[in-house]
Amino acid sequence: MIKERLRQAISGIAYTRIENRGKLPLFERFLLPILGLGSLVYRFLLFTRCKLYEWNVVSSVRLPVPVLSVGNITWGGNGKTPMVEYLARCILHADMCPLILTRGYGGGDETRLLQSHLCHTPALIGVGRNRTETAAKLFRYHQAISPHDLHRLGGKFGAYKELGKMSPLLRCKKSVINDGTLLMDQAKGRKSIGVVILDDGMQHWRVIRDIEILMVNAVTLFGNGELIPYGPLREPLDALYRADIVVIHNASLVTDQQVELIMHRLKLLLSPDTPVVCSQMVPHFFLRVSSIPLNLKEIISDWLPEQLVELEAIKDATVLCISGIGCPECFFLTIKQLGAAYIDRIDFSDHHKFTKKDLVKVQRKVNDLHGKRSRTFVVLTEKDYARSWEIFVGLHGVDVLVLHSTLEVMKNSGGLNTFNALISKKLLCWDPLVK
């Protein structure tokens, strides 16, 4: 409980404007000088690490195929994992096999989510803190696609315009590969890896990347603008200059005017020719948590018709949002847009591992809402359910729903075409000898 309170306090400070710090609770104000000192230490370590790479004391590694890096300069809630899945599906539809390299941070909930959504595809997922070593092991077994085939298929990236609108669960029973000869040696089960997707790769300088995709959350942006732990920044804002493309995620949760202001601010920090596009999470349906304790992989890949609930089910109903994600506000705003009449919420810190004590707290809140209102639902994110599915099957007297959504690159101002064209061009022109 103390650890969770501390994490929530640090998060609250990170997203409190400077002029409002005097209004923070006493505990948060007590932490301010400690966190400020921590940020100075972090800045020094970051500077030292940067110089080690700059002076070639630590060298970067070139992988045998193109690398797409998906990252951010703030801590969680920026849509990295949904973007990784989106890219993987685009690559699969271009008849290539993607390799996703991820650390498996925070108990591996994001990794389990990727595994469950991509389990019926040839996509490979390599998990490990040392991603260069993980990649090396996989490339010793699987082969890299030939430059000829890469250039032949690279132009097909993004050819399926409606990819983002369709839930992967509705098509996971079918192979998404049109020409399997490039992807797998059926006799040996070996695959030809076409593209590596580096999950959370912005600060992973050990791997040379060909495209740096930077995710920015439209709801929280850069918080108080300070480095962690005093703020949410993992790097100073001038690191934005390294991005090849910037994605304003959750753009549909703010007004058009706010999006324009964010774009204007980003243009001041970016290279003049860096494109800025928008993305959103598209809700598809809810999954009803069964009383049978199934894990997320089984729920997602072998779902039963009676477990699917239409989005309209919560319209004009009471909803209790439970979330332990990077941006609980985004989840709240999404449920609000779906038309719930009354929304209550219990927020936990990102990657929170739910316990039986948390369940008691949630059950108490559910009983309280039942006494005041009818038609009450508890709604979770897939990420939270993946992390603590065994806890939520213990809730009684209420429908527990898991919201299933996928990322979509928005078409406004030609954003989707710009996004696809940039990646396709890189794949077509990729040269393994160029660093």
Coordinates of C-alpha atoms in Angstrom, one line a residue:
M1 CA 0.0 0.0 0.0
I2 CA 2.9 2.4 0.8
K3 CA 4.5 1.6 -2.5
E4 CA 1.3 2.2 -4.4
R5 CA 0.7 5.5 -2.6
L6 CA 4.2 6.7 -3.4
R7 CA 3.8 5.8 -7.1
Q8 CA 0.5 7.7 -7.3
A9 CA 2.1 10.7 -5.5
I10 CA 5.0 10.8 -8.0
S11 CA 2.5 10.5 -10.9
G12 CA 0.4 13.3 -9.5
I13 CA 3.4 15.6 -9.2
A14 CA 4.5 14.8 -12.7
Y15 CA 1.3 16.1 -14.2
T16 CA 0.8 19.1 -11.9
R17 CA 1.6 22.5 -13.4
I18 CA 4.3 24.5 -11.7
E19 CA 1.9 27.2 -10.6
N20 CA -0.4 24.6 -8.9
R21 CA 2.2 22.8 -6.8
G22 CA 1.3 24.8 -3.7
K23 CA -2.1 23.0 -3.9
L24 CA -0.6 19.5 -3.7
P25 CA -1.2 17.4 -0.5
L26 CA 1.4 17.6 2.2
F27 CA 2.9 14.3 1.3
E28 CA 3.4 15.3 -2.3
R29 CA 5.0 18.6 -1.3
F30 CA 7.3 16.8 1.1
L31 CA 8.5 14.8 -1.9
L32 CA 9.2 17.7 -4.2
P33 CA 12.9 18.5 -3.1
I34 CA 13.7 14.7 -3.0
L35 CA 12.4 14.2 -6.5
G36 CA 14.1 17.3 -7.7
L37 CA 17.4 16.0 -6.6
G38 CA 16.6 12.6 -8.2
S39 CA 16.0 14.4 -11.5
L40 CA 19.5 16.0 -11.3
V41 CA 21.1 12.6 -10.8
Y42 CA 19.1 11.2 -13.7
R43 CA 20.1 14.0 -16.0
F44 CA 23.8 13.4 -15.2
L45 CA 23.4 9.7 -15.9
L46 CA 21.6 10.3 -19.1
F47 CA 24.2 12.8 -20.3
T48 CA 27.0 10.3 -19.4
R49 CA 25.2 7.5 -21.3
C50 CA 24.8 9.8 -24.3
K51 CA 28.5 10.6 -24.4
L52 CA 29.5 7.0 -24.2
Y53 CA 27.6 6.3 -27.4
E54 CA 28.8 9.6 -29.0
W55 CA 32.5 8.7 -28.3
N56 CA 31.9 5.1 -29.4
V57 CA 32.8 3.7 -26.0
V58 CA 29.5 1.8 -26.4
S59 CA 28.6 0.9 -30.0
S60 CA 25.3 0.3 -31.6
V61 CA 24.4 -2.9 -33.5
R62 CA 23.0 -3.1 -37.0
L63 CA 20.4 -6.0 -37.4
P64 CA 20.1 -7.8 -40.7
V65 CA 16.7 -6.4 -41.5
P66 CA 15.1 -2.9 -41.2
V67 CA 14.2 -1.8 -37.7
L68 CA 11.1 0.2 -36.8
S69 CA 11.4 1.8 -33.4
V70 CA 8.3 2.7 -31.4
G71 CA 8.9 4.8 -28.4
N72 CA 8.3 8.0 -26.4
I73 CA 10.0 10.5 -24.2
T74 CA 7.6 10.2 -21.3
W75 CA 6.6 7.3 -19.2
G76 CA 3.6 5.1 -20.0
G77 CA 0.2 5.7 -21.6
N78 CA 1.3 6.8 -25.0
G79 CA 0.0 3.9 -27.1
K80 CA 3.3 2.2 -27.8
T81 CA 2.0 -1.4 -27.6
P82 CA -1.1 -0.8 -29.8
M83 CA 1.2 0.9 -32.3
V84 CA 3.5 -2.1 -32.3
E85 CA 0.6 -4.4 -33.0
Y86 CA -0.7 -2.1 -35.7
L87 CA 2.7 -2.1 -37.4
A88 CA 3.0 -5.9 -37.1
R89 CA -0.3 -6.4 -38.8
C90 CA 0.6 -4.0 -41.6
I91 CA 3.9 -6.0 -42.1
L92 CA 2.0 -9.3 -42.1
H93 CA -0.4 -7.9 -44.7
A94 CA 2.6 -7.1 -46.8
D95 CA 3.5 -10.8 -46.8
M96 CA 6.4 -10.4 -44.4
C97 CA 7.1 -11.8 -41.0
P98 CA 7.7 -9.2 -38.2
L99 CA 9.9 -9.8 -35.2
I100 CA 8.9 -7.8 -32.2
L101 CA 11.6 -7.1 -29.6
T102 CA 10.3 -6.1 -26.2
R103 CA 11.7 -6.0 -22.6
G104 CA 8.6 -7.5 -21.1
Y105 CA 8.4 -4.7 -18.5
G106 CA 5.9 -4.4 -15.7
G107 CA 5.1 -8.1 -15.3
G108 CA 4.8 -8.7 -19.0
D109 CA 1.2 -7.6 -19.4
E110 CA 1.9 -5.8 -22.7
T111 CA 3.8 -8.8 -24.0
R112 CA 0.9 -11.2 -23.1
L113 CA -1.4 -8.8 -24.9
L114 CA 0.7 -8.9 -28.0
Q115 CA 1.0 -12.7 -27.8
S116 CA -2.8 -13.1 -27.5
H117 CA -3.7 -10.7 -30.3
L118 CA -1.1 -12.1 -32.7
C119 CA -1.2 -15.8 -31.7
H120 CA -2.8 -16.9 -35.0
T121 CA -0.2 -15.2 -37.1
P122 CA 3.4 -16.0 -38.0
A123 CA 4.6 -12.9 -36.1
L124 CA 7.6 -13.6 -33.7
I125 CA 8.0 -11.9 -30.3
G126 CA 11.3 -11.9 -28.6
V127 CA 11.3 -11.0 -24.9
G128 CA 14.4 -9.9 -22.9
R129 CA 16.1 -7.0 -21.4
N130 CA 19.1 -7.4 -23.7
R131 CA 17.3 -7.0 -27.0
T132 CA 20.4 -7.4 -29.2
E133 CA 21.1 -10.7 -27.6
T134 CA 17.5 -11.8 -28.0
A135 CA 17.6 -10.8 -31.7
A136 CA 20.8 -12.7 -32.2
K137 CA 19.4 -15.9 -30.8
L138 CA 16.3 -15.7 -33.0
F139 CA 18.3 -14.9 -36.1
R140 CA 20.5 -17.9 -35.5
Y141 CA 17.3 -20.1 -35.9
H142 CA 15.2 -18.0 -38.3
Q143 CA 16.6 -16.3 -41.4
A144 CA 16.5 -12.7 -42.5
I145 CA 14.5 -11.9 -45.6
S146 CA 16.7 -11.3 -48.7
P147 CA 17.1 -7.6 -49.8
H148 CA 15.5 -8.5 -53.1
D149 CA 12.3 -9.8 -51.4
L150 CA 12.3 -6.9 -49.0
H151 CA 12.3 -4.4 -51.8
R152 CA 9.7 -6.3 -53.7
L153 CA 7.3 -6.5 -50.8
G154 CA 8.1 -3.2 -49.0
G155 CA 5.8 -1.2 -51.3
K156 CA 2.8 -3.2 -50.0
F157 CA 3.1 -1.8 -46.5
G158 CA -0.2 0.0 -45.7
A159 CA -1.9 -1.3 -48.8
Y160 CA -4.9 -2.5 -46.7
K161 CA -6.5 0.9 -45.9
E162 CA -9.1 -0.4 -43.5
L163 CA -6.7 -2.4 -41.4
G164 CA -7.1 -0.2 -38.3
K165 CA -10.9 -0.3 -38.4
M166 CA -11.2 -4.1 -38.0
S167 CA -10.6 -5.9 -34.8
P168 CA -7.9 -8.6 -35.0
L169 CA -10.2 -10.9 -33.0
L170 CA -12.7 -10.9 -35.9
R171 CA -10.1 -12.2 -38.3
C172 CA -7.6 -14.1 -36.1
K173 CA -8.9 -17.5 -37.3
K174 CA -7.7 -16.8 -40.8
S175 CA -4.2 -16.6 -42.1
V176 CA -3.3 -13.0 -42.9
I177 CA -0.5 -14.2 -45.2
N178 CA -1.2 -14.4 -49.0
D179 CA 2.2 -15.8 -50.0
G180 CA 3.6 -18.0 -47.2
T181 CA 6.7 -19.1 -49.2
L182 CA 8.7 -16.2 -47.9
L183 CA 7.7 -16.6 -44.3
M184 CA 8.2 -20.1 -43.3
D185 CA 9.9 -23.3 -44.2
Q186 CA 7.0 -25.7 -43.4
A187 CA 9.4 -28.6 -42.9
K188 CA 11.5 -26.9 -40.2
G189 CA 9.1 -24.2 -38.9
R190 CA 11.7 -21.5 -39.7
K191 CA 10.6 -18.1 -40.8
S192 CA 12.1 -15.4 -43.0
I193 CA 12.0 -12.3 -40.8
G194 CA 11.3 -9.2 -42.9
V195 CA 11.2 -6.3 -40.3
V196 CA 12.1 -5.9 -36.7
I197 CA 9.8 -3.8 -34.5
L198 CA 11.6 -2.4 -31.5
D199 CA 9.0 -1.9 -28.7
D200 CA 9.9 1.1 -26.4
G201 CA 13.0 1.8 -28.5
M202 CA 13.4 5.5 -28.2
Q203 CA 16.0 5.2 -25.4
H204 CA 17.4 1.8 -26.6
W205 CA 20.4 3.1 -28.5
R206 CA 22.1 -0.2 -28.6
V207 CA 20.1 -1.1 -31.8
I208 CA 20.4 1.0 -34.9
R209 CA 16.9 1.9 -36.1
D210 CA 15.8 2.9 -39.6
I211 CA 12.6 4.7 -38.6
E212 CA 12.0 6.4 -35.2
I213 CA 8.3 6.5 -34.5
L214 CA 7.6 8.8 -31.5
M215 CA 4.3 8.5 -29.6
V216 CA 2.8 11.5 -27.8
N217 CA -0.3 11.4 -25.6
A218 CA -2.7 14.2 -26.6
V219 CA -4.4 14.1 -23.1
T220 CA -1.3 14.4 -20.9
L221 CA 1.4 15.6 -23.4
F222 CA 4.7 16.3 -21.5
G223 CA 3.2 16.8 -18.0
N224 CA 5.2 19.4 -16.0
G225 CA 8.1 19.2 -18.5
E226 CA 10.6 17.8 -15.9
L227 CA 12.8 14.7 -16.1
I228 CA 11.9 11.7 -14.0
P229 CA 11.3 11.2 -11.2
Y230 CA 10.3 14.9 -10.7
G231 CA 8.4 14.8 -14.0
P232 CA 7.4 12.3 -16.7
L233 CA 10.2 13.0 -19.2
R234 CA 12.6 10.2 -19.9
E235 CA 14.7 12.6 -22.0
P236 CA 14.7 16.4 -22.5
L237 CA 12.3 17.7 -25.1
D238 CA 15.1 18.4 -27.6
A239 CA 15.3 14.6 -28.1
L240 CA 12.2 15.0 -30.2
Y241 CA 14.5 16.1 -33.0
R242 CA 15.6 12.5 -33.5
A243 CA 12.1 11.4 -34.5
D244 CA 11.3 10.5 -38.1
I245 CA 7.6 10.6 -37.5
V246 CA 5.5 11.8 -34.5
V247 CA 2.1 10.3 -33.7
I248 CA -0.3 12.3 -31.5
H249 CA -2.1 9.4 -29.8
N250 CA -5.6 9.6 -28.3
A251 CA -6.3 12.6 -30.6
S252 CA -10.0 11.8 -30.6
L253 CA -10.2 12.4 -26.8
V254 CA -9.4 16.1 -27.1
T255 CA -10.8 18.9 -29.2
D256 CA -9.6 19.7 -32.7
Q257 CA -8.3 23.0 -31.3
Q258 CA -6.2 21.2 -28.7
V259 CA -4.8 19.0 -31.4
E260 CA -3.8 22.0 -33.5
L261 CA -2.1 23.6 -30.5
I262 CA -0.2 20.4 -29.8
M263 CA 0.9 20.2 -33.5
H264 CA 2.1 23.8 -33.3
R265 CA 4.1 23.1 -30.2
L266 CA 5.6 20.0 -31.7
K267 CA 6.7 21.8 -34.9
L268 CA 8.8 24.1 -32.8
L269 CA 10.7 21.1 -31.4
L270 CA 11.0 18.9 -34.5
S271 CA 13.1 18.9 -37.6
P272 CA 11.2 20.9 -40.3
D273 CA 10.5 17.9 -42.5
T274 CA 9.3 15.6 -39.7
P275 CA 5.6 14.6 -40.3
V276 CA 3.1 14.7 -37.5
V277 CA 0.0 12.4 -37.7
C278 CA -2.8 11.4 -35.3
S279 CA -4.0 8.1 -34.0
Q280 CA -6.8 6.9 -31.8
M281 CA -8.0 3.8 -30.1
V282 CA -11.1 2.3 -31.8
P283 CA -13.3 0.4 -29.4
H284 CA -14.8 -2.8 -30.9
F285 CA -16.7 -4.6 -28.2
F286 CA -16.5 -5.8 -24.6
L287 CA -15.5 -9.3 -23.4
R288 CA -17.5 -10.6 -20.5
V289 CA -15.3 -12.0 -17.8
S290 CA -16.4 -15.6 -17.3
S291 CA -16.7 -17.3 -13.9
I292 CA -14.4 -19.9 -15.4
P293 CA -10.9 -18.8 -14.7
L294 CA -9.4 -18.5 -18.2
N295 CA -6.3 -16.5 -18.9
L296 CA -6.3 -13.7 -21.4
K297 CA -4.7 -15.7 -24.2
E298 CA -7.5 -18.3 -24.1
I299 CA -10.2 -15.6 -23.8
I300 CA -8.8 -13.7 -26.8
S301 CA -8.0 -16.5 -29.1
D302 CA -10.8 -18.9 -28.3
W303 CA -13.5 -16.6 -27.2
L304 CA -17.1 -17.8 -27.0
P305 CA -20.0 -15.9 -28.6
E306 CA -21.7 -15.4 -25.2
Q307 CA -18.6 -13.6 -23.9
L308 CA -18.9 -10.8 -26.5
V309 CA -20.9 -7.8 -25.4
E310 CA -21.8 -4.9 -27.8
L311 CA -20.5 -1.4 -26.9
E312 CA -24.2 -0.2 -26.6
A313 CA -24.6 -2.3 -23.5
I314 CA -23.2 0.4 -21.2
K315 CA -25.2 3.3 -22.8
D316 CA -27.2 5.1 -20.1
A317 CA -25.8 2.6 -17.5
T318 CA -23.5 3.1 -14.5
V319 CA -19.9 2.1 -15.0
L320 CA -17.1 1.7 -12.6
C321 CA -13.7 2.0 -14.4
I322 CA -10.8 0.1 -12.9
S323 CA -7.4 0.8 -14.4
G324 CA -3.8 0.4 -13.6
I325 CA -2.4 2.0 -16.8
G326 CA -0.2 4.9 -17.8
C327 CA -3.1 7.2 -18.5
P328 CA -6.3 6.3 -16.6
E329 CA -7.9 9.6 -17.8
C330 CA -7.8 8.3 -21.4
F331 CA -9.8 5.2 -20.3
F332 CA -12.3 7.3 -18.5
L333 CA -12.8 9.6 -21.5
T334 CA -13.3 6.6 -23.8
I335 CA -16.0 5.1 -21.6
K336 CA -17.6 8.6 -21.4
Q337 CA -17.7 8.8 -25.2
L338 CA -19.5 5.4 -25.3
G339 CA -22.5 7.0 -23.6
A340 CA -22.4 5.8 -20.0
A341 CA -24.9 7.7 -17.8
Y342 CA -22.7 7.8 -14.7
I343 CA -19.0 6.9 -14.4
D344 CA -17.0 6.2 -11.2
R345 CA -13.4 5.2 -11.2
I346 CA -10.7 3.6 -9.1
D347 CA -7.2 4.4 -10.5
F348 CA -4.0 2.6 -9.7
S349 CA -0.5 3.2 -10.8
D350 CA 0.8 1.9 -14.2
H351 CA 1.5 -1.9 -14.2
H352 CA -0.2 -2.3 -10.8
K353 CA -0.5 -5.9 -9.8
F354 CA -4.0 -6.3 -8.4
T355 CA -4.4 -8.1 -5.1
K356 CA -7.3 -9.5 -3.0
K357 CA -7.2 -6.3 -0.9
D358 CA -7.9 -4.3 -4.1
L359 CA -10.7 -6.7 -4.9
V360 CA -12.3 -5.9 -1.5
K361 CA -12.1 -2.2 -2.3
V362 CA -13.7 -2.7 -5.7
Q363 CA -16.4 -5.0 -4.3
R364 CA -17.2 -2.4 -1.7
K365 CA -17.6 0.3 -4.4
V366 CA -19.7 -2.0 -6.5
N367 CA -22.1 -2.6 -3.6
D368 CA -22.3 1.1 -2.9
L369 CA -23.2 1.8 -6.6
H370 CA -25.8 -1.0 -6.6
G371 CA -27.5 0.7 -3.6
K372 CA -27.8 4.0 -5.5
R373 CA -28.2 3.0 -9.1
S374 CA -29.3 0.1 -11.4
R375 CA -27.5 -1.5 -14.3
T376 CA -24.0 -1.3 -13.0
F377 CA -20.9 -2.6 -14.9
V378 CA -17.3 -2.9 -14.0
V379 CA -15.1 -2.1 -17.0
L380 CA -11.4 -3.0 -17.3
T381 CA -8.7 -2.5 -19.9
E382 CA -7.3 -5.6 -21.6
K383 CA -3.9 -4.7 -20.2
D384 CA -5.2 -4.8 -16.6
Y385 CA -7.1 -8.1 -17.2
A386 CA -4.0 -9.6 -18.8
R387 CA -2.0 -8.8 -15.6
S388 CA -4.5 -9.9 -13.0
W389 CA -7.2 -12.0 -14.6
E390 CA -7.4 -14.3 -11.6
I391 CA -8.4 -11.4 -9.3
F392 CA -11.3 -10.1 -11.4
V393 CA -13.1 -13.4 -11.8
G394 CA -13.7 -13.1 -8.1
L395 CA -16.0 -10.1 -8.3
H396 CA -19.6 -11.0 -7.5
G397 CA -23.0 -9.5 -8.3
V398 CA -21.9 -7.4 -11.3
D399 CA -21.0 -7.8 -14.9
V400 CA -17.3 -7.4 -15.4
L401 CA -16.4 -6.3 -18.9
V402 CA -13.0 -6.0 -20.7
L403 CA -12.9 -3.3 -23.4
H404 CA -11.3 -4.5 -26.6
S405 CA -9.8 -1.7 -28.8
T406 CA -7.3 -1.4 -31.5
L407 CA -5.2 1.5 -32.8
E408 CA -6.0 3.4 -35.9
V409 CA -3.9 6.0 -37.7
M410 CA -6.4 8.7 -38.5
K411 CA -6.9 9.9 -42.1
N412 CA -7.3 13.6 -41.3
S413 CA -4.9 15.8 -43.2
G414 CA -3.5 12.9 -45.1
G415 CA -2.0 11.4 -41.9
L416 CA -2.5 7.7 -42.9
N417 CA -1.0 8.2 -46.4
T418 CA 1.9 10.1 -44.9
F419 CA 2.6 7.4 -42.3
N420 CA 2.4 4.5 -44.8
A421 CA 4.4 6.3 -47.5
L422 CA 7.3 7.0 -45.1
I423 CA 7.6 3.4 -43.9
S424 CA 7.1 2.0 -47.3
K425 CA 9.8 4.2 -48.8
K426 CA 12.3 3.1 -46.1
L427 CA 11.6 -0.5 -46.8
L428 CA 12.0 -0.1 -50.5
C429 CA 15.3 1.8 -50.2
W430 CA 16.8 -0.1 -47.2
D431 CA 20.5 -0.8 -47.4
P432 CA 22.1 -3.1 -44.7
L433 CA 25.5 -1.3 -45.2
V434 CA 24.1 2.1 -44.3
K435 CA 24.2 3.0 -40.6

